[in-house]
Coordinates of C-alpha atoms in Angstrom, one line a residue:
Chain A
M9 CA 0.0 0.0 0.0
S10 CA 1.7 3.1 -1.2
I11 CA 0.7 6.7 -0.4
L12 CA 1.3 9.7 -2.6
V13 CA 1.9 13.1 -1.0
I14 CA 1.7 16.2 -3.1
A15 CA 4.4 18.8 -2.2
E16 CA 3.5 22.4 -1.8
H17 CA 6.4 24.8 -2.8
D18 CA 7.1 27.8 -4.8
N19 CA 9.7 26.1 -7.1
R20 CA 12.5 27.1 -4.7
T21 CA 11.4 26.1 -1.2
L22 CA 9.2 23.5 0.2
K23 CA 6.2 24.8 2.2
G24 CA 6.1 23.6 5.8
A25 CA 2.5 22.2 5.5
T26 CA 4.0 19.5 3.3
L27 CA 5.9 18.2 6.3
N28 CA 2.8 17.9 8.4
T29 CA 1.0 16.2 5.5
I30 CA 3.9 13.5 5.4
T31 CA 3.3 12.9 9.1
A32 CA -0.4 12.2 8.4
A33 CA 0.7 9.9 5.6
A34 CA 3.0 8.1 8.0
A35 CA 0.1 7.4 10.3
I36 CA -1.7 5.5 7.5
G37 CA 1.3 3.6 6.1
A38 CA 5.2 3.4 5.6
D39 CA 5.5 3.5 1.9
I40 CA 5.4 7.3 1.2
H41 CA 6.2 8.8 -2.1
V42 CA 6.2 12.5 -2.7
L43 CA 5.3 14.3 -6.0
V44 CA 7.2 17.6 -6.6
A45 CA 5.6 19.2 -9.7
G46 CA 6.6 22.6 -11.0
S47 CA 9.2 24.3 -13.1
G48 CA 12.8 24.5 -12.1
C49 CA 12.0 22.8 -8.8
S50 CA 14.8 20.3 -8.5
A51 CA 16.1 21.9 -5.3
V52 CA 12.7 21.2 -3.8
A53 CA 12.9 17.5 -4.8
E54 CA 16.4 17.4 -3.1
A55 CA 15.0 18.9 0.1
V56 CA 12.1 16.4 0.1
S57 CA 14.4 13.4 -0.6
S58 CA 16.1 14.0 2.8
I59 CA 12.9 14.1 4.7
N60 CA 12.6 11.0 7.2
G61 CA 9.9 8.6 6.1
V62 CA 10.0 9.5 2.4
I63 CA 11.1 6.5 0.3
R64 CA 10.8 8.0 -3.2
V65 CA 10.5 11.4 -4.8
L66 CA 8.7 11.8 -8.2
L67 CA 9.9 14.9 -9.9
A68 CA 7.7 16.5 -12.7
D69 CA 9.7 19.4 -13.8
A70 CA 8.3 21.3 -16.9
P71 CA 8.0 24.9 -18.0
H72 CA 4.2 24.6 -18.3
L73 CA 4.0 23.6 -14.6
D74 CA 5.5 27.0 -13.5
A75 CA 2.1 28.4 -12.2
L76 CA 0.9 24.9 -11.3
L77 CA -2.6 25.3 -12.3
A78 CA -5.2 23.0 -10.8
E79 CA -6.1 21.8 -14.2
D80 CA -2.5 20.5 -14.9
L81 CA -1.7 19.3 -11.5
A82 CA -5.0 17.3 -11.2
K83 CA -4.3 15.6 -14.5
L84 CA -0.9 14.7 -13.6
V85 CA -1.8 13.4 -10.2
T86 CA -4.9 11.4 -11.6
Q87 CA -2.4 9.6 -13.9
L88 CA -0.2 8.5 -11.0
A89 CA -3.0 7.8 -8.6
G90 CA -3.8 4.3 -9.9
G91 CA -0.7 3.0 -8.2
Y92 CA -1.6 4.4 -4.8
S93 CA -4.0 3.6 -2.0
H94 CA -4.0 7.3 -0.7
V95 CA -3.4 10.6 -2.1
L96 CA -2.7 13.4 0.3
A97 CA -2.2 17.2 0.0
P98 CA -2.1 19.9 2.7
A99 CA -5.5 21.6 3.2
T100 CA -4.1 25.0 2.2
A101 CA -5.2 27.3 -0.6
F102 CA -2.9 25.2 -2.8
G103 CA -4.3 21.8 -1.8
K104 CA -7.9 22.9 -1.7
N105 CA -7.6 24.2 -5.2
F106 CA -6.5 21.1 -7.0
L107 CA -7.3 18.2 -4.9
P108 CA -11.1 17.9 -5.4
R109 CA -10.4 17.8 -9.2
V110 CA -8.3 14.8 -8.7
A111 CA -11.0 13.1 -6.6
A112 CA -13.6 13.8 -9.2
L113 CA -11.5 12.6 -12.2
L114 CA -10.9 9.4 -10.1
D115 CA -14.6 9.2 -9.3
V116 CA -13.9 8.9 -5.5
A117 CA -14.9 11.1 -2.6
Q118 CA -12.5 13.5 -1.0
I119 CA -12.1 13.8 2.7
S120 CA -11.3 17.4 3.6
D121 CA -9.3 18.8 6.5
V122 CA -8.3 15.5 8.1
V123 CA -7.3 16.1 11.7
A124 CA -6.8 12.4 12.7
V125 CA -6.1 9.0 11.2
E126 CA -8.1 6.3 12.8
S127 CA -7.1 3.6 10.2
A128 CA -6.4 3.3 6.5
N129 CA -9.9 4.1 5.7
T130 CA -11.3 6.0 8.7
F131 CA -10.5 9.6 9.3
V132 CA -11.6 12.5 11.6
R133 CA -12.5 15.8 10.2
P134 CA -14.1 18.9 11.7
I135 CA -17.5 20.2 10.3
Y136 CA -19.7 23.2 11.2
A137 CA -16.7 25.5 11.9
G138 CA -15.1 23.1 14.1
N139 CA -18.2 22.7 16.4
A140 CA -18.3 19.0 15.6
L141 CA -15.8 16.4 14.7
A142 CA -17.0 13.7 12.4
T143 CA -15.4 10.3 12.0
V144 CA -15.9 9.1 8.4
S145 CA -14.9 6.0 6.5
S146 CA -14.5 5.5 2.8
D147 CA -14.6 2.4 0.7
D148 CA -13.3 4.1 -2.4
P149 CA -10.3 2.3 -4.1
V150 CA -8.2 5.5 -3.6
K151 CA -8.6 7.8 -0.6
V152 CA -8.0 11.4 -1.5
L153 CA -7.4 13.4 1.7
S154 CA -6.6 17.0 2.5
V155 CA -4.7 17.3 5.7
R156 CA -5.2 20.0 8.2
A157 CA -1.5 20.9 8.9
T158 CA -2.0 22.1 12.5
A159 CA -3.2 18.7 13.6
F160 CA 0.0 16.9 12.9
E161 CA 3.6 17.5 13.8
G162 CA 6.0 18.3 11.0
A163 CA 8.1 15.5 9.6
V164 CA 11.8 16.0 10.3
G165 CA 14.4 16.4 7.5
G166 CA 17.9 15.3 7.3
G167 CA 18.0 11.5 7.8
G168 CA 16.6 10.2 4.5
S169 CA 18.0 10.0 1.0
A170 CA 15.2 8.9 -1.2
P171 CA 15.8 8.3 -4.8
I172 CA 14.4 11.0 -7.2
T173 CA 12.6 9.7 -10.3
P174 CA 11.9 12.2 -13.0
I175 CA 8.5 11.7 -14.5
T176 CA 6.8 13.3 -17.6
A177 CA 3.8 15.6 -17.1
P178 CA 0.9 15.5 -19.5
A179 CA 0.5 18.5 -21.9
G180 CA -0.8 21.6 -20.4
F181 CA -4.5 22.7 -20.1
A182 CA -4.6 25.4 -22.9
R183 CA -7.7 27.1 -21.8
T184 CA -6.5 28.6 -18.4
R185 CA -3.7 30.9 -18.2
C186 CA -2.0 32.6 -15.3
V187 CA -1.8 36.2 -16.0
S188 CA -0.1 37.6 -13.0
R189 CA 0.8 37.0 -9.3
E190 CA 1.2 39.6 -6.6
L191 CA 2.7 37.9 -3.6
A192 CA 3.6 40.0 -0.6
T193 CA 7.1 39.6 0.7
S194 CA 7.5 39.7 4.4
E195 CA 10.3 39.3 6.8
R196 CA 7.9 37.8 9.2
P197 CA 7.2 34.2 9.6
E198 CA 4.5 32.5 7.4
L199 CA 1.1 32.8 9.2
A200 CA 0.1 29.2 8.8
G201 CA 3.2 27.7 10.3
A202 CA 4.2 30.5 12.8
K203 CA 5.1 29.6 16.4
V204 CA 3.8 33.0 17.6
I205 CA 0.9 34.9 16.1
V206 CA -0.3 38.4 17.0
S207 CA -3.8 38.9 15.6
G208 CA -5.9 42.1 15.4
G209 CA -9.7 42.7 15.3
R210 CA -12.2 45.5 14.9
G211 CA -11.1 47.0 18.2
L212 CA -7.9 48.5 16.5
G213 CA -10.2 51.0 14.6
S214 CA -8.1 51.6 11.4
K215 CA -5.3 50.2 9.3
E216 CA -3.0 52.9 10.8
N217 CA -3.7 51.6 14.3
Y218 CA -3.4 48.0 13.2
D219 CA 0.1 48.7 11.8
A220 CA 1.2 51.1 14.6
V221 CA 0.0 48.9 17.5
L222 CA 0.5 45.3 16.3
E223 CA 3.8 45.7 14.4
P224 CA 6.0 46.5 17.4
L225 CA 4.4 43.6 19.4
A226 CA 5.0 41.2 16.4
D227 CA 8.6 42.4 16.2
A228 CA 9.2 41.9 20.0
L229 CA 7.8 38.3 19.8
G230 CA 9.1 37.3 16.4
A231 CA 5.5 36.7 15.4
A232 CA 3.4 36.5 12.3
L233 CA 0.5 38.9 12.0
G234 CA -3.1 37.8 11.6
A235 CA -6.5 39.3 11.7
S236 CA -10.2 38.7 12.3
R237 CA -12.7 38.8 9.4
A238 CA -14.0 42.2 10.8
A239 CA -10.5 43.7 10.6
V240 CA -9.9 42.3 7.0
D241 CA -13.3 43.4 5.9
A242 CA -12.6 46.9 7.2
G243 CA -9.2 47.0 5.3
F244 CA -7.0 47.0 8.4
A245 CA -5.1 44.0 7.0
P246 CA -4.7 42.1 3.8
N247 CA -7.2 39.3 2.8
D248 CA -4.7 36.4 3.4
Y249 CA -4.2 37.5 7.1
Q250 CA -7.7 36.2 8.0
V251 CA -7.8 33.6 10.7
G252 CA -10.9 31.6 10.9
Q253 CA -13.3 28.9 9.5
T254 CA -12.9 30.2 5.9
G255 CA -9.5 31.8 6.3
K256 CA -6.2 30.3 7.7
I257 CA -6.4 27.6 10.4
V258 CA -3.6 28.1 12.8
A259 CA -2.3 26.5 16.0
P260 CA 0.7 28.4 17.3
Q261 CA 2.4 28.1 20.6
L262 CA 1.2 31.6 21.4
Y263 CA -1.8 33.4 19.9
V264 CA -2.2 37.0 21.1
A265 CA -5.7 38.2 20.1
V266 CA -5.9 42.0 20.3
G267 CA -9.2 43.7 20.1
I268 CA -10.9 40.6 18.8
S269 CA -14.3 39.7 20.2
G270 CA -14.1 36.0 19.2
A271 CA -16.9 35.0 16.8
I272 CA -17.3 31.3 16.5
Q273 CA -15.9 31.5 13.0
H274 CA -12.7 33.2 14.3
L275 CA -12.4 30.7 17.2
A276 CA -12.7 27.9 14.6
G277 CA -9.4 29.1 13.1
M278 CA -7.3 29.4 16.3
K279 CA -8.8 27.5 19.1
D280 CA -6.2 24.7 19.0
S281 CA -3.4 27.2 19.7
K282 CA -1.4 26.1 22.7
V283 CA -1.7 29.3 24.7
I284 CA -4.2 32.1 23.9
V285 CA -3.9 35.6 25.3
A286 CA -6.7 38.0 24.8
I287 CA -6.6 41.8 25.2
N288 CA -10.0 43.4 24.9
K289 CA -11.8 46.2 26.6
D290 CA -15.1 44.2 26.8
P291 CA -14.9 41.6 29.8
E292 CA -17.9 39.8 28.2
A293 CA -16.2 39.2 24.9
P294 CA -16.4 35.4 23.9
I295 CA -12.7 35.4 23.3
F296 CA -12.2 35.3 27.0
Q297 CA -13.9 32.0 27.2
V298 CA -11.1 30.4 25.3
A299 CA -8.2 32.4 26.4
D300 CA -5.7 31.1 28.9
Y301 CA -4.8 34.6 30.0
G302 CA -7.0 37.6 29.5
V303 CA -6.3 41.3 30.1
V304 CA -9.3 43.6 30.1
G305 CA -8.6 47.1 29.2
D306 CA -7.7 49.6 26.5
L307 CA -5.5 47.9 23.9
F308 CA -4.0 51.2 23.0
T309 CA -2.2 51.5 26.3
L310 CA -1.9 47.7 27.1
V311 CA -0.2 46.6 24.0
P312 CA 2.6 49.3 24.1
E313 CA 3.0 48.4 27.7
L314 CA 3.4 44.7 26.9
V315 CA 6.0 45.6 24.2
S316 CA 8.1 47.4 26.6
N317 CA 7.7 44.7 29.2
L318 CA 8.9 42.1 26.6
K319 CA 12.1 44.2 26.0
Chain B
M6 CA -24.9 34.4 -22.0
K7 CA -26.1 32.2 -19.1
V8 CA -24.8 31.8 -15.6
L9 CA -25.6 28.9 -13.4
V10 CA -25.3 29.4 -9.6
P11 CA -25.7 26.5 -7.3
V12 CA -27.1 27.4 -3.8
K13 CA -27.2 25.2 -0.7
R14 CA -29.6 25.4 2.3
V15 CA -27.4 25.3 5.4
I16 CA -27.6 26.1 9.1
D17 CA -27.9 29.9 9.5
Y18 CA -24.5 31.5 9.9
N19 CA -25.3 32.9 13.3
V20 CA -26.5 29.6 14.8
K21 CA -24.1 27.5 16.8
A22 CA -24.3 23.8 15.7
R23 CA -25.1 21.3 18.4
V24 CA -24.1 17.7 18.2
K25 CA -26.9 15.2 18.7
A26 CA -26.7 13.2 22.0
D27 CA -26.6 9.9 20.1
G28 CA -23.5 11.0 18.1
S29 CA -25.3 10.5 14.7
G30 CA -24.8 14.0 13.5
V31 CA -25.7 17.6 14.2
D32 CA -29.1 18.6 15.4
L33 CA -30.9 20.5 12.7
D34 CA -34.5 20.1 14.1
N35 CA -36.1 23.6 14.5
V36 CA -32.8 25.2 13.6
K37 CA -32.8 28.4 11.5
M38 CA -31.7 27.6 8.0
A39 CA -30.4 30.0 5.3
M40 CA -28.6 30.2 2.0
N41 CA -24.9 29.3 2.4
P42 CA -23.2 32.8 2.7
F43 CA -20.7 32.0 0.0
D44 CA -23.5 31.1 -2.4
E45 CA -25.2 34.4 -1.6
I46 CA -22.0 36.0 -2.9
A47 CA -22.1 33.9 -6.0
V48 CA -25.8 35.0 -6.7
E49 CA -24.8 38.5 -6.2
E50 CA -21.9 38.3 -8.5
A51 CA -24.1 36.6 -11.3
V52 CA -26.7 39.3 -10.8
R53 CA -24.1 42.1 -11.0
L54 CA -22.8 40.6 -14.2
K55 CA -26.3 40.6 -15.6
E56 CA -26.9 44.2 -14.5
A57 CA -23.6 45.1 -16.2
G58 CA -25.0 43.7 -19.4
S59 CA -22.5 40.9 -19.8
V60 CA -24.9 38.1 -18.7
S61 CA -28.4 37.5 -20.1
E62 CA -29.8 35.0 -17.6
V63 CA -29.1 33.7 -14.1
V64 CA -30.3 30.3 -13.2
A65 CA -30.2 29.3 -9.5
V66 CA -29.9 25.6 -8.7
S67 CA -30.3 23.7 -5.4
C68 CA -29.9 20.1 -4.7
G69 CA -31.6 18.3 -1.7
V70 CA -34.9 18.3 0.2
A71 CA -38.0 20.0 -0.9
A72 CA -37.3 22.8 1.6
C73 CA -34.4 23.9 -0.7
Q74 CA -37.2 25.7 -2.5
E75 CA -37.0 28.4 0.1
T76 CA -33.2 28.9 -0.6
L77 CA -34.2 29.1 -4.4
R78 CA -36.8 31.7 -3.6
A79 CA -34.1 33.7 -1.7
A80 CA -31.9 33.5 -4.8
L81 CA -34.7 34.6 -7.1
A82 CA -35.5 37.5 -4.8
L83 CA -31.8 38.5 -5.1
G84 CA -32.2 38.7 -8.9
A85 CA -31.8 35.2 -10.3
D86 CA -34.3 34.7 -13.3
R87 CA -35.4 31.1 -12.7
A88 CA -34.5 28.2 -10.6
V89 CA -34.1 24.4 -10.7
L90 CA -34.5 22.1 -7.8
V91 CA -33.0 18.7 -7.9
N92 CA -35.1 17.1 -5.4
T93 CA -33.9 14.1 -3.2
D94 CA -33.9 13.1 0.5
V95 CA -30.6 11.3 0.0
E96 CA -27.8 12.9 1.9
L97 CA -25.8 14.5 -0.8
Q98 CA -22.0 14.6 -0.7
P99 CA -19.9 17.0 -2.9
L100 CA -19.1 14.4 -5.5
A101 CA -22.9 13.6 -6.0
V102 CA -23.7 17.4 -6.2
A103 CA -20.9 17.9 -8.7
K104 CA -22.3 15.1 -10.9
L105 CA -25.8 16.4 -10.6
L106 CA -24.6 19.9 -11.6
K107 CA -22.6 18.4 -14.5
A108 CA -25.7 16.7 -15.8
L109 CA -27.6 20.0 -15.5
C110 CA -24.8 21.9 -17.3
D111 CA -25.2 19.4 -20.1
R112 CA -28.9 20.5 -20.4
E113 CA -28.5 24.2 -19.7
L114 CA -25.2 24.8 -21.3
P115 CA -24.2 27.8 -19.2
S116 CA -21.1 29.7 -20.2
L117 CA -20.1 30.2 -16.5
V118 CA -20.9 28.5 -13.2
I119 CA -20.4 30.6 -10.1
C120 CA -20.3 28.6 -6.8
G121 CA -19.5 29.4 -3.2
K122 CA -16.1 28.2 -2.2
Q123 CA -17.3 26.1 0.6
A124 CA -20.5 25.4 2.5
I125 CA -20.4 26.4 6.2
D126 CA -22.0 23.0 7.2
D127 CA -19.7 20.3 6.1
D128 CA -16.8 22.8 5.3
S129 CA -15.7 20.5 2.4
N130 CA -14.6 23.1 -0.2
Q131 CA -14.8 20.6 -3.1
T132 CA -18.0 20.9 -5.3
G133 CA -16.8 23.7 -7.7
Q134 CA -13.5 22.1 -8.3
M135 CA -15.1 18.7 -8.9
L136 CA -17.6 20.1 -11.2
A137 CA -14.9 21.9 -13.3
A138 CA -13.1 18.5 -13.5
L139 CA -16.3 16.7 -14.7
L140 CA -16.9 19.5 -17.2
D141 CA -13.2 19.4 -18.2
C142 CA -13.2 23.1 -18.0
G143 CA -11.0 25.8 -16.4
Q144 CA -11.5 26.9 -12.8
A145 CA -10.8 29.8 -10.6
T146 CA -11.3 29.2 -6.9
F147 CA -11.5 31.7 -4.1
A148 CA -12.2 34.6 -6.5
S149 CA -12.0 38.2 -5.2
K150 CA -12.6 39.9 -8.6
V151 CA -14.4 38.7 -11.8
K152 CA -14.3 40.4 -15.1
L153 CA -15.8 39.1 -18.4
E154 CA -14.3 40.1 -21.6
G155 CA -15.5 38.4 -24.8
G156 CA -15.2 34.6 -24.5
S157 CA -13.1 34.7 -21.3
A158 CA -13.1 35.5 -17.6
M159 CA -10.4 37.4 -15.9
V160 CA -10.4 36.2 -12.3
T161 CA -8.3 37.4 -9.2
R162 CA -8.0 34.7 -6.7
E163 CA -6.9 34.8 -3.1
V164 CA -4.0 32.5 -2.6
D165 CA -1.6 32.1 0.4
G166 CA 0.5 35.1 0.5
G167 CA -1.3 37.4 -1.9
L168 CA -3.3 37.3 -5.2
E169 CA -3.2 35.5 -8.5
T170 CA -5.0 36.5 -11.7
L171 CA -6.1 33.8 -14.1
S172 CA -7.6 34.2 -17.6
L173 CA -10.2 31.4 -18.2
E174 CA -11.7 30.5 -21.5
L175 CA -15.4 30.0 -21.2
P176 CA -17.2 27.8 -20.1
A177 CA -15.5 27.8 -16.7
V178 CA -16.2 27.5 -13.0
I179 CA -15.6 30.2 -10.5
T180 CA -15.8 29.8 -6.7
T181 CA -16.3 32.8 -4.6
D182 CA -14.4 34.1 -1.6
L183 CA -15.7 36.4 1.1
R184 CA -14.5 39.6 -0.5
L185 CA -15.8 39.2 -4.0
N186 CA -18.8 41.5 -3.2
E187 CA -21.2 42.3 -0.5
P188 CA -24.6 40.7 -1.3
R189 CA -27.6 43.0 -1.4
Y190 CA -30.6 42.5 0.8
A191 CA -33.7 41.3 -0.9
T192 CA -36.4 44.1 -1.1
L193 CA -40.0 43.3 -0.4
P194 CA -41.1 44.0 -4.0
N195 CA -38.4 41.7 -5.2
I196 CA -39.4 39.0 -2.7
M197 CA -43.0 39.3 -4.1
K198 CA -41.8 39.1 -7.6
A199 CA -39.6 36.1 -6.7
K200 CA -42.8 34.2 -5.9
K201 CA -43.9 34.4 -9.4
K202 CA -40.6 33.2 -10.9
P203 CA -40.5 29.6 -12.1
I204 CA -38.9 26.7 -10.3
D205 CA -38.5 23.6 -12.2
T206 CA -38.1 20.3 -10.3
L207 CA -36.0 17.4 -11.3
T208 CA -34.8 14.2 -9.7
P209 CA -31.3 12.6 -9.6
A210 CA -32.8 9.7 -11.7
E211 CA -34.2 12.0 -14.3
L212 CA -30.6 13.4 -14.6
G213 CA -29.1 9.8 -14.7
V214 CA -27.0 10.4 -11.7
D215 CA -26.2 7.9 -8.8
V216 CA -26.1 10.1 -5.7
A217 CA -25.5 7.3 -3.2
P218 CA -23.1 8.6 -0.5
R219 CA -19.5 7.4 -0.7
L220 CA -18.4 8.4 2.7
K221 CA -20.1 6.8 5.7
T222 CA -20.3 9.0 9.0
L223 CA -19.5 6.7 11.8
K224 CA -19.9 9.2 14.6
V225 CA -20.1 12.9 15.2
V226 CA -18.8 14.3 18.5
E227 CA -18.2 17.7 20.2
P228 CA -14.7 18.8 20.0
P229 CA -12.8 19.0 23.4
T230 CA -13.7 22.3 24.9
R231 CA -11.2 24.7 26.1
Q232 CA -11.4 26.0 29.6
A233 CA -11.5 29.6 30.1
G234 CA -8.3 30.7 31.8
E235 CA -7.5 33.6 34.1
I236 CA -8.1 37.2 33.8
V237 CA -4.8 38.8 34.9
P238 CA -4.9 42.3 36.5
D239 CA -2.1 43.9 34.5
I240 CA 0.7 43.5 31.8
A241 CA 3.4 42.7 34.3
T242 CA 1.4 39.7 35.6
L243 CA 0.6 38.6 31.9
V244 CA 4.3 38.6 31.1
S245 CA 5.2 36.7 34.2
R246 CA 2.5 34.0 33.5
L247 CA 3.8 33.6 29.9
K248 CA 7.4 33.3 31.1
N249 CA 7.0 31.3 34.2
Q250 CA 3.7 29.3 34.0
A251 CA 3.1 28.8 30.2
K252 CA 6.8 29.1 29.3
V253 CA 6.0 30.4 25.8
I254 CA 8.3 33.4 25.7

């Protein structure tokens, strides 16, 4: 029984969520292959080859896979899938985009956001914004799973030296074209995998305040920045900062919620954090019901005080 | 040009789901139901494209129990022209819905399908992508901007770390993200008008689709609850707790 994991990367470096997905694969079985598809991505394949537990790396390196469109990746994975009992990808924007296409082409169900592996055909996944956990089983010949990275430790690199097998990708899908990409470059850690997150909500009042209040705190803690839906809707922070049911799911060691009331949809995205700190002026805010430590008061005085205390 | 918009009847966004005591699922008896919020955004986008003159007809589709007609009426009140209910009492999973929609697309031949990116009940985030695969057409998930030009759609998508713009030849499937638009409220006159708009009813058998569930739900439980912690009096205490008790800084 072999398992195929699809690596997420940007043609240069491997994204961390792949490592968590490999750990989920290891909970199912031992024979783990990883597909690295892209353009000029051999460095990624090298990196994957050394990850403990990976026994083979498949490298599909072709110019038309540069943008890695769902149409192209799904066709490639579907061709390979016949030889595998399970196909896994991280439940990130990348995995969510292409994986259901694979499942449909294989005529099998997909199990989204797997948080636990009970057996080779039984898995646990959150539903209703994480207000319920469903245990589901599948009798389909190939199990297609997207994996919630925060529910599994990251596989460790360094020990392995899996062989890298080049494979040929099918011709590109001519009717979709990637026109442009605007990716923000940040010195801060990636939100999804960050150890510490400082997250801001409506209470900050403006983009200027969001930046002025939260950036020094994020700097002091070496944290990634996040935001509630209200803050993103109001334009305080970019869209991809949103933590919650329909945004990013995070589980850092420390999550500092500043001026966030704690709607269930937000809690769904961060309640598995190890330690939650809430700073809010409203003592009745639901965020305090999940926070390990709460401070009630004006965030505009408390956060700068916290920054100076951390120095 | 025709746009098809699938809409799902789900638990209302503001209602907290409760797990049934016997662990068989989530209790939906006497719970307020509504249109899936992402589908509302999809209807709004289709109606705006029609208002802008690039679309001639907006067809709303719902798959499921008879009560889904209410959801279709809501879509008609927002501006959809007509609706189709694929009526079944079978529990529908994303692959089955995608197959029903594929069969419907074969009949209706829409140039564009706009779906919500995920339903807030099962949180699967699959149907649009599956439909695109079955139609062998292009897809743009998590759309934050849609522009139609001639035979193609320019779609800006929300991806990790920023935005990506795709050009899709039509027909294509688009799934909506939160910030594509802000759906309007249905006005009373439009709600009245919606009552006169036609809803066709079909069955999975008429569409030739096997909708039997592939996944079996063995049990549904409440997640472990987090205990509320301690309200500390000041920042100095907070820092001391984080250092000495939680040991995270």
